[in-house]
Short mmCIF file of N, CA and C in Angstrom, two decimals:
data_model
loop_
_atom_site.label_atom_id
_atom_site.label_comp_id
_atom_site.label_asym_id
_atom_site.label_seq_id
_atom_site.Cartn_x
_atom_site.Cartn_y
_atom_site.Cartn_z
N THR A 1 108.13 13.81 -117.69
CA THR A 1 108.25 12.90 -118.98
C THR A 1 108.65 11.33 -118.64
N ARG A 2 109.37 10.04 -118.85
CA ARG A 2 110.17 9.33 -118.93
C ARG A 2 111.04 9.27 -119.78
N VAL A 3 111.62 9.62 -120.63
CA VAL A 3 112.57 9.80 -121.29
C VAL A 3 114.35 9.60 -120.38
N ASP A 4 114.10 9.97 -118.97
CA ASP A 4 114.73 9.72 -117.96
C ASP A 4 114.59 8.51 -117.52
N ALA A 5 113.76 7.75 -117.63
CA ALA A 5 113.74 6.93 -117.21
C ALA A 5 114.55 5.59 -118.35
N ILE A 6 113.87 6.21 -119.86
CA ILE A 6 114.76 5.59 -120.83
C ILE A 6 116.14 5.71 -121.04
N LEU A 7 116.67 6.40 -121.02
CA LEU A 7 118.17 6.52 -120.92
C LEU A 7 118.78 5.97 -120.18
N GLU A 8 118.62 6.43 -118.94
CA GLU A 8 118.80 5.60 -117.96
C GLU A 8 119.20 4.01 -117.62
N ARG A 9 118.02 3.32 -118.69
CA ARG A 9 118.05 1.62 -118.01
C ARG A 9 117.70 0.58 -118.66
N SER A 10 117.44 1.82 -120.42
CA SER A 10 117.52 1.46 -121.69
C SER A 10 119.34 0.71 -122.15
N LYS A 11 119.26 -1.15 -122.81
CA LYS A 11 120.67 -0.95 -123.43
C LYS A 11 120.52 -0.41 -125.32
N SER A 12 119.68 -0.60 -125.13
CA SER A 12 119.28 -0.56 -126.75
C SER A 12 120.09 0.99 -126.99
N GLN A 13 121.07 2.22 -128.08
CA GLN A 13 121.40 2.87 -128.83
C GLN A 13 120.42 3.56 -129.66
N GLN A 14 119.51 2.84 -129.67
CA GLN A 14 118.60 3.41 -130.76
C GLN A 14 117.42 3.47 -130.19
N THR A 15 117.43 2.81 -129.35
CA THR A 15 115.64 3.17 -127.99
C THR A 15 116.17 4.37 -127.36
N LYS A 16 117.43 4.97 -126.96
CA LYS A 16 117.43 6.10 -126.45
C LYS A 16 117.93 7.22 -127.31
N PHE A 17 118.35 7.02 -128.22
CA PHE A 17 118.34 8.21 -129.54
C PHE A 17 116.60 8.16 -129.98
N PHE A 18 115.87 7.02 -130.36
CA PHE A 18 114.58 8.09 -130.73
C PHE A 18 113.46 8.50 -128.97
N ALA A 19 114.02 7.87 -127.81
CA ALA A 19 113.63 9.11 -127.08
C ALA A 19 114.25 10.46 -126.84
N LEU A 20 115.36 10.37 -127.19
CA LEU A 20 115.48 11.72 -127.49
C LEU A 20 115.29 12.58 -128.22
N GLN A 21 115.36 11.54 -129.52
CA GLN A 21 114.37 12.97 -130.86
C GLN A 21 112.74 13.53 -130.07
N ILE A 22 111.57 12.49 -129.94
CA ILE A 22 110.76 12.21 -128.69
C ILE A 22 111.05 13.77 -127.59
N LEU A 23 112.05 13.70 -126.92
CA LEU A 23 112.19 14.58 -126.26
C LEU A 23 112.46 16.52 -127.11
N GLU A 24 112.92 15.78 -127.74
CA GLU A 24 113.27 17.44 -128.70
C GLU A 24 112.03 17.77 -129.41
N ALA A 25 110.73 17.16 -129.84
CA ALA A 25 109.87 17.13 -130.61
C ALA A 25 109.25 18.17 -129.20
N VAL A 26 108.75 17.06 -128.44
CA VAL A 26 108.31 17.69 -127.04
C VAL A 26 108.35 19.95 -127.00
N ILE A 27 109.86 19.84 -126.12
CA ILE A 27 110.15 20.83 -126.07
C ILE A 27 110.13 21.64 -127.66
N LYS A 28 110.66 21.51 -129.07
CA LYS A 28 110.21 22.56 -130.18
C LYS A 28 109.39 22.37 -129.63
N PHE A 29 107.55 22.00 -130.36
CA PHE A 29 106.60 21.98 -130.16
C PHE A 29 105.66 22.33 -129.03
N ARG A 30 106.30 22.61 -127.78
CA ARG A 30 105.57 21.93 -125.86
C ARG A 30 105.27 22.90 -125.51
N TRP A 31 106.86 22.61 -125.73
CA TRP A 31 107.45 22.87 -124.82
C TRP A 31 106.64 24.86 -123.48
N GLY A 32 105.71 24.92 -124.03
CA GLY A 32 106.07 26.43 -123.09
C GLY A 32 103.97 26.10 -123.39
N ALA A 33 103.80 24.17 -123.22
CA ALA A 33 102.13 24.07 -122.77
C ALA A 33 102.71 23.51 -120.86
N LEU A 34 104.14 22.60 -121.11
CA LEU A 34 104.16 22.20 -120.17
C LEU A 34 104.91 23.23 -119.13
N PRO A 35 104.44 22.70 -117.18
CA PRO A 35 104.36 23.74 -116.25
C PRO A 35 105.91 23.63 -115.54
N PRO A 36 105.81 24.51 -115.48
CA PRO A 36 107.27 25.52 -115.47
C PRO A 36 108.04 24.40 -114.44
N GLU A 37 107.51 23.94 -113.68
CA GLU A 37 108.66 23.53 -113.52
C GLU A 37 108.86 21.92 -113.65
N GLN A 38 108.02 21.62 -114.73
CA GLN A 38 108.42 19.95 -115.61
C GLN A 38 109.15 20.96 -116.36
N ARG A 39 109.76 22.34 -116.87
CA ARG A 39 110.35 22.85 -117.69
C ARG A 39 112.25 22.97 -117.39
N GLU A 40 111.37 23.33 -115.77
CA GLU A 40 112.84 23.09 -115.18
C GLU A 40 113.65 21.85 -115.09
N GLY A 41 112.69 20.76 -114.34
CA GLY A 41 113.17 19.65 -114.73
C GLY A 41 113.74 19.58 -115.29
N ILE A 42 113.52 18.86 -116.66
CA ILE A 42 113.98 18.58 -118.46
C ILE A 42 115.04 19.50 -118.35
N ARG A 43 114.92 20.69 -118.56
CA ARG A 43 116.62 21.62 -118.75
C ARG A 43 118.12 21.22 -117.42
N ASN A 44 116.89 21.20 -115.92
CA ASN A 44 118.41 20.65 -115.31
C ASN A 44 118.62 19.18 -116.16
N TYR A 45 118.02 18.02 -116.30
CA TYR A 45 118.28 17.36 -117.19
C TYR A 45 119.16 16.88 -117.52
N VAL A 46 118.43 17.71 -118.69
CA VAL A 46 119.78 17.45 -119.79
C VAL A 46 120.85 18.32 -119.41
N SER A 47 120.39 19.65 -119.11
CA SER A 47 122.16 20.42 -118.47
C SER A 47 123.38 19.01 -117.85
N ASN A 48 122.39 18.76 -116.48
CA ASN A 48 123.25 17.65 -116.44
C ASN A 48 123.61 16.86 -116.45
N LEU A 49 123.02 15.73 -117.99
CA LEU A 49 123.48 14.65 -118.23
C LEU A 49 124.18 14.72 -119.77
N ILE A 50 124.50 16.29 -119.85
CA ILE A 50 125.64 16.66 -121.07
C ILE A 50 126.86 17.48 -119.65
N ILE A 51 126.53 17.60 -119.00
CA ILE A 51 128.19 17.41 -118.08
C ILE A 51 128.85 16.01 -117.16
N LYS A 52 127.57 15.01 -117.74
CA LYS A 52 128.08 13.76 -116.39
C LYS A 52 128.84 13.01 -117.99
N LEU A 53 128.71 13.58 -119.37
CA LEU A 53 129.00 12.13 -120.78
C LEU A 53 130.03 13.41 -120.64
N SER A 54 130.22 14.93 -121.24
CA SER A 54 131.22 15.12 -121.03
C SER A 54 132.04 15.71 -120.29
N THR A 55 133.05 15.32 -118.95
CA THR A 55 133.09 15.12 -118.18
C THR A 55 134.73 13.81 -118.32
N ASP A 56 134.11 13.09 -118.82
CA ASP A 56 135.19 11.61 -118.53
C ASP A 56 135.74 12.27 -120.30
N GLU A 57 136.89 12.03 -120.85
CA GLU A 57 137.34 11.85 -121.85
C GLU A 57 137.02 10.10 -122.42
N ALA A 58 137.33 9.65 -121.73
CA ALA A 58 136.55 7.92 -122.42
C ALA A 58 135.36 7.99 -123.01
N VAL A 59 134.71 8.50 -121.86
CA VAL A 59 133.54 8.82 -121.66
C VAL A 59 132.37 9.49 -122.76
N PHE A 60 132.92 11.08 -123.48
CA PHE A 60 132.73 11.89 -124.04
C PHE A 60 133.01 10.33 -125.90
N ARG A 61 134.22 10.06 -126.01
CA ARG A 61 134.76 10.14 -126.86
C ARG A 61 133.14 9.07 -127.55
N ALA A 62 133.27 8.38 -126.80
CA ALA A 62 132.98 6.75 -126.44
C ALA A 62 131.46 7.02 -127.39
N GLU A 63 130.56 8.20 -126.54
CA GLU A 63 128.71 8.48 -126.37
C GLU A 63 128.82 10.53 -127.04
N LYS A 64 129.78 9.73 -128.38
CA LYS A 64 129.42 11.25 -129.15
C LYS A 64 128.39 12.16 -129.79
N VAL A 65 127.64 10.67 -130.29
CA VAL A 65 126.45 10.11 -130.91
C VAL A 65 125.28 11.22 -130.24
N PHE A 66 125.01 10.56 -128.97
CA PHE A 66 125.16 11.10 -127.79
C PHE A 66 125.08 12.02 -127.21
N ILE A 67 125.99 12.75 -127.20
CA ILE A 67 126.32 13.39 -126.84
C ILE A 67 125.82 15.20 -127.82
N ASN A 68 126.22 14.80 -129.24
CA ASN A 68 125.41 15.46 -129.71
C ASN A 68 124.06 15.52 -129.71
N LYS A 69 123.03 14.57 -129.43
CA LYS A 69 121.68 15.36 -129.81
C LYS A 69 121.52 15.98 -128.47
N LEU A 70 121.73 15.14 -127.69
CA LEU A 70 121.75 16.25 -126.78
C LEU A 70 122.01 17.73 -126.18
N ASN A 71 123.75 18.15 -127.08
CA ASN A 71 123.46 19.59 -127.51
C ASN A 71 122.54 20.14 -127.97
N LEU A 72 121.73 19.58 -128.79
CA LEU A 72 120.65 20.08 -129.85
C LEU A 72 119.68 20.59 -129.07
N ILE A 73 119.11 19.40 -128.00
CA ILE A 73 117.89 19.28 -127.10
C ILE A 73 118.27 20.77 -126.08
N LEU A 74 119.42 21.11 -125.87
CA LEU A 74 120.19 22.29 -125.39
C LEU A 74 119.77 23.37 -125.70
N VAL A 75 120.25 23.23 -126.76
CA VAL A 75 119.30 24.58 -127.71
C VAL A 75 118.30 25.47 -128.23
N GLU A 76 117.79 24.11 -128.27
CA GLU A 76 116.04 23.76 -128.76
C GLU A 76 115.73 24.90 -126.89
N ILE A 77 115.35 24.52 -126.02
CA ILE A 77 115.53 24.96 -124.44
C ILE A 77 116.49 25.66 -124.78
N LEU A 78 117.48 26.20 -125.26
CA LEU A 78 118.04 27.50 -125.39
C LEU A 78 116.85 28.73 -126.19
N LYS A 79 116.53 28.15 -127.23
CA LYS A 79 115.69 28.70 -127.82
C LYS A 79 114.33 30.09 -127.10
N HIS A 80 114.09 28.86 -126.03
CA HIS A 80 112.64 29.16 -125.69
C HIS A 80 113.27 30.29 -124.13
N ASP A 81 113.90 29.29 -123.84
CA ASP A 81 114.06 30.42 -122.19
C ASP A 81 115.27 31.70 -121.55
N TRP A 82 116.04 31.19 -122.94
CA TRP A 82 117.50 31.70 -123.23
C TRP A 82 117.54 33.42 -123.20
N PRO A 83 117.02 34.71 -123.08
CA PRO A 83 117.80 34.79 -121.48
C PRO A 83 117.53 35.14 -121.28
N ALA A 84 115.77 35.07 -120.81
CA ALA A 84 114.72 35.96 -119.54
C ALA A 84 114.65 34.77 -118.49
N LYS A 85 114.84 33.16 -118.93
CA LYS A 85 114.00 33.17 -117.61
C LYS A 85 115.11 31.40 -117.51
N TRP A 86 116.07 31.74 -117.73
CA TRP A 86 118.12 31.43 -118.05
C TRP A 86 118.69 32.04 -117.95
N THR A 87 118.86 33.16 -117.35
CA THR A 87 119.40 34.30 -116.91
C THR A 87 120.72 33.80 -116.78
N SER A 88 121.24 32.52 -115.94
CA SER A 88 122.75 32.52 -115.72
C SER A 88 123.40 31.32 -116.69
N PHE A 89 122.84 30.95 -117.95
CA PHE A 89 123.38 30.00 -118.72
C PHE A 89 125.09 30.76 -118.35
N ILE A 90 125.32 32.12 -119.51
CA ILE A 90 126.60 32.35 -119.42
C ILE A 90 127.03 31.54 -118.46
N PRO A 91 127.10 32.60 -117.93
CA PRO A 91 127.59 31.83 -116.45
C PRO A 91 127.98 30.34 -116.29
N ASP A 92 127.08 29.26 -116.72
CA ASP A 92 127.15 28.60 -115.67
C ASP A 92 127.87 27.27 -117.05
N ILE A 93 127.57 27.52 -117.96
CA ILE A 93 128.31 26.94 -119.03
C ILE A 93 130.40 27.00 -119.14
N VAL A 94 130.23 28.59 -118.47
CA VAL A 94 131.61 29.38 -118.38
C VAL A 94 132.65 28.25 -117.42
N ALA A 95 131.68 27.86 -115.81
CA ALA A 95 132.44 27.71 -115.23
C ALA A 95 132.14 26.21 -115.30
N ALA A 96 131.01 25.66 -116.03
CA ALA A 96 131.06 24.71 -116.08
C ALA A 96 132.52 24.21 -117.33
N SER A 97 133.40 25.05 -118.35
CA SER A 97 133.95 24.84 -119.13
C SER A 97 134.92 24.50 -118.50
N LYS A 98 135.59 24.78 -116.92
CA LYS A 98 136.53 24.83 -116.26
C LYS A 98 136.64 23.55 -115.74
N THR A 99 136.01 22.56 -115.61
CA THR A 99 136.11 21.77 -114.77
C THR A 99 137.10 20.25 -115.35
N SER A 100 136.19 20.32 -116.84
CA SER A 100 137.25 19.33 -117.20
C SER A 100 137.60 19.86 -119.62
N GLU A 101 138.88 19.16 -119.37
CA GLU A 101 138.65 20.40 -120.93
C GLU A 101 137.43 19.51 -122.53
N THR A 102 137.21 18.07 -122.07
CA THR A 102 136.43 17.48 -122.58
C THR A 102 135.45 18.36 -122.26
N LEU A 103 134.94 18.53 -121.07
CA LEU A 103 133.68 19.19 -120.80
C LEU A 103 133.65 21.00 -121.48
N CYS A 104 134.81 21.09 -121.67
CA CYS A 104 134.74 23.30 -121.88
C CYS A 104 134.89 22.27 -123.81
N GLU A 105 135.45 21.71 -124.88
CA GLU A 105 135.84 21.12 -126.27
C GLU A 105 133.73 21.69 -126.52
N ASN A 106 133.11 20.74 -125.43
CA ASN A 106 131.93 20.65 -125.74
C ASN A 106 130.54 22.02 -125.55
N SER A 107 130.98 22.90 -124.85
CA SER A 107 130.44 24.11 -124.73
C SER A 107 130.78 24.47 -125.15
N MET A 108 132.48 24.96 -125.67
CA MET A 108 132.40 25.40 -127.14
C MET A 108 130.97 25.22 -128.07
N VAL A 109 131.18 23.84 -128.81
CA VAL A 109 130.70 22.98 -130.13
C VAL A 109 129.21 23.86 -129.53
N ILE A 110 127.99 23.63 -127.46
CA ILE A 110 126.68 24.28 -127.60
C ILE A 110 126.75 25.53 -128.20
N LEU A 111 127.43 26.12 -127.83
CA LEU A 111 127.67 27.71 -127.84
C LEU A 111 127.73 28.36 -129.87
N LYS A 112 128.15 27.24 -130.61
CA LYS A 112 128.33 27.06 -132.01
C LYS A 112 126.76 27.14 -132.05
N LEU A 113 126.57 25.96 -131.81
CA LEU A 113 124.94 25.31 -132.57
C LEU A 113 124.12 26.55 -131.93
N LEU A 114 124.63 27.19 -131.06
CA LEU A 114 122.88 28.31 -130.53
C LEU A 114 122.72 29.60 -131.62
N SER A 115 124.95 29.39 -131.67
CA SER A 115 124.85 31.07 -132.47
C SER A 115 124.74 30.64 -134.40
N GLU A 116 124.82 29.44 -134.12
CA GLU A 116 124.59 28.91 -136.02
C GLU A 116 122.87 29.13 -136.11
N GLU A 117 122.04 28.48 -135.02
CA GLU A 117 120.46 28.91 -134.45
C GLU A 117 120.27 29.91 -135.10
N VAL A 118 121.08 30.56 -133.95
CA VAL A 118 120.29 32.16 -134.05
C VAL A 118 120.54 33.23 -135.44
N PHE A 119 121.97 32.86 -135.82
CA PHE A 119 122.53 33.46 -136.44
C PHE A 119 121.83 33.44 -137.88
N ASP A 120 122.28 32.26 -138.97
CA ASP A 120 122.24 31.28 -139.67
C ASP A 120 120.91 30.66 -140.10
N PHE A 121 119.93 29.83 -138.84
CA PHE A 121 118.53 28.92 -139.39
C PHE A 121 117.88 29.23 -138.25
N SER A 122 116.94 30.58 -137.46
CA SER A 122 116.35 30.92 -137.43
C SER A 122 115.22 31.19 -138.08
N GLN A 123 115.13 31.33 -139.13
CA GLN A 123 114.85 32.02 -140.23
C GLN A 123 114.07 31.31 -140.03
N GLY A 124 111.71 31.52 -140.12
CA GLY A 124 110.67 31.11 -139.30
C GLY A 124 110.26 30.13 -138.62
N GLU A 125 111.12 29.92 -137.67
CA GLU A 125 111.65 28.80 -136.22
C GLU A 125 111.41 30.44 -134.74
N LEU A 126 111.96 31.30 -135.54
CA LEU A 126 111.80 32.09 -134.40
C LEU A 126 111.14 33.86 -134.42
N THR A 127 110.28 34.39 -133.59
CA THR A 127 109.66 35.55 -134.10
C THR A 127 111.30 36.18 -134.69
N GLN A 128 111.04 37.30 -135.17
CA GLN A 128 111.75 38.79 -135.27
C GLN A 128 112.82 38.89 -133.38
N ALA A 129 111.61 40.34 -132.74
CA ALA A 129 111.84 39.87 -131.78
C ALA A 129 112.90 39.23 -130.88
N LYS A 130 112.32 37.92 -131.19
CA LYS A 130 113.42 36.94 -130.85
C LYS A 130 114.36 36.70 -130.93
N THR A 131 114.28 36.75 -132.24
CA THR A 131 115.87 36.82 -133.11
C THR A 131 116.44 37.50 -132.50
N LYS A 132 116.71 38.20 -131.97
CA LYS A 132 116.90 40.29 -131.92
C LYS A 132 117.68 39.96 -130.40
N GLU A 133 116.34 39.17 -129.97
CA GLU A 133 116.87 39.70 -128.23
C GLU A 133 117.96 38.45 -128.08
N LEU A 134 117.87 37.07 -128.90
CA LEU A 134 119.12 36.15 -129.03
C LEU A 134 120.62 36.74 -129.55
N LYS A 135 120.24 37.39 -130.23
CA LYS A 135 121.80 37.87 -131.12
C LYS A 135 122.68 39.28 -129.90
N VAL A 136 121.34 39.49 -129.44
CA VAL A 136 122.36 40.77 -128.20
C VAL A 136 122.31 40.43 -127.01
N SER A 137 122.22 39.19 -126.69
CA SER A 137 123.21 37.96 -125.30
C SER A 137 123.99 37.47 -126.01
N LEU A 138 124.30 37.20 -126.98
CA LEU A 138 124.74 36.37 -127.62
C LEU A 138 126.54 37.89 -127.33
#
């Protein structure tokens, strides 16, 4: 994808947000069609960007809308990949949470969003088997 180039080079918040909306749609509807290495690259890029933006409190507060969208995108990835293809997600998020207070705060937001998706809003989007698998993993 070209989302990384847009996010890094664009000065417009609207352009960045639009790029994230497109990425979210790709993950939601075309994730399985992407090659495994591209899926892993997107997953790593999104999680590393969340960590980068959430570590510094000033940046975390200034980029809140942007980070919230990235969190939603990460949850979409998790709905596809966790726990089967991303077995280390919980240990990863716990380890990252220990590095800064704002990163810990954002990690709790991610877990809350994931929980809401699995327990409240997953009807129609996830198969019953996948919903059950995610609930057991949480």
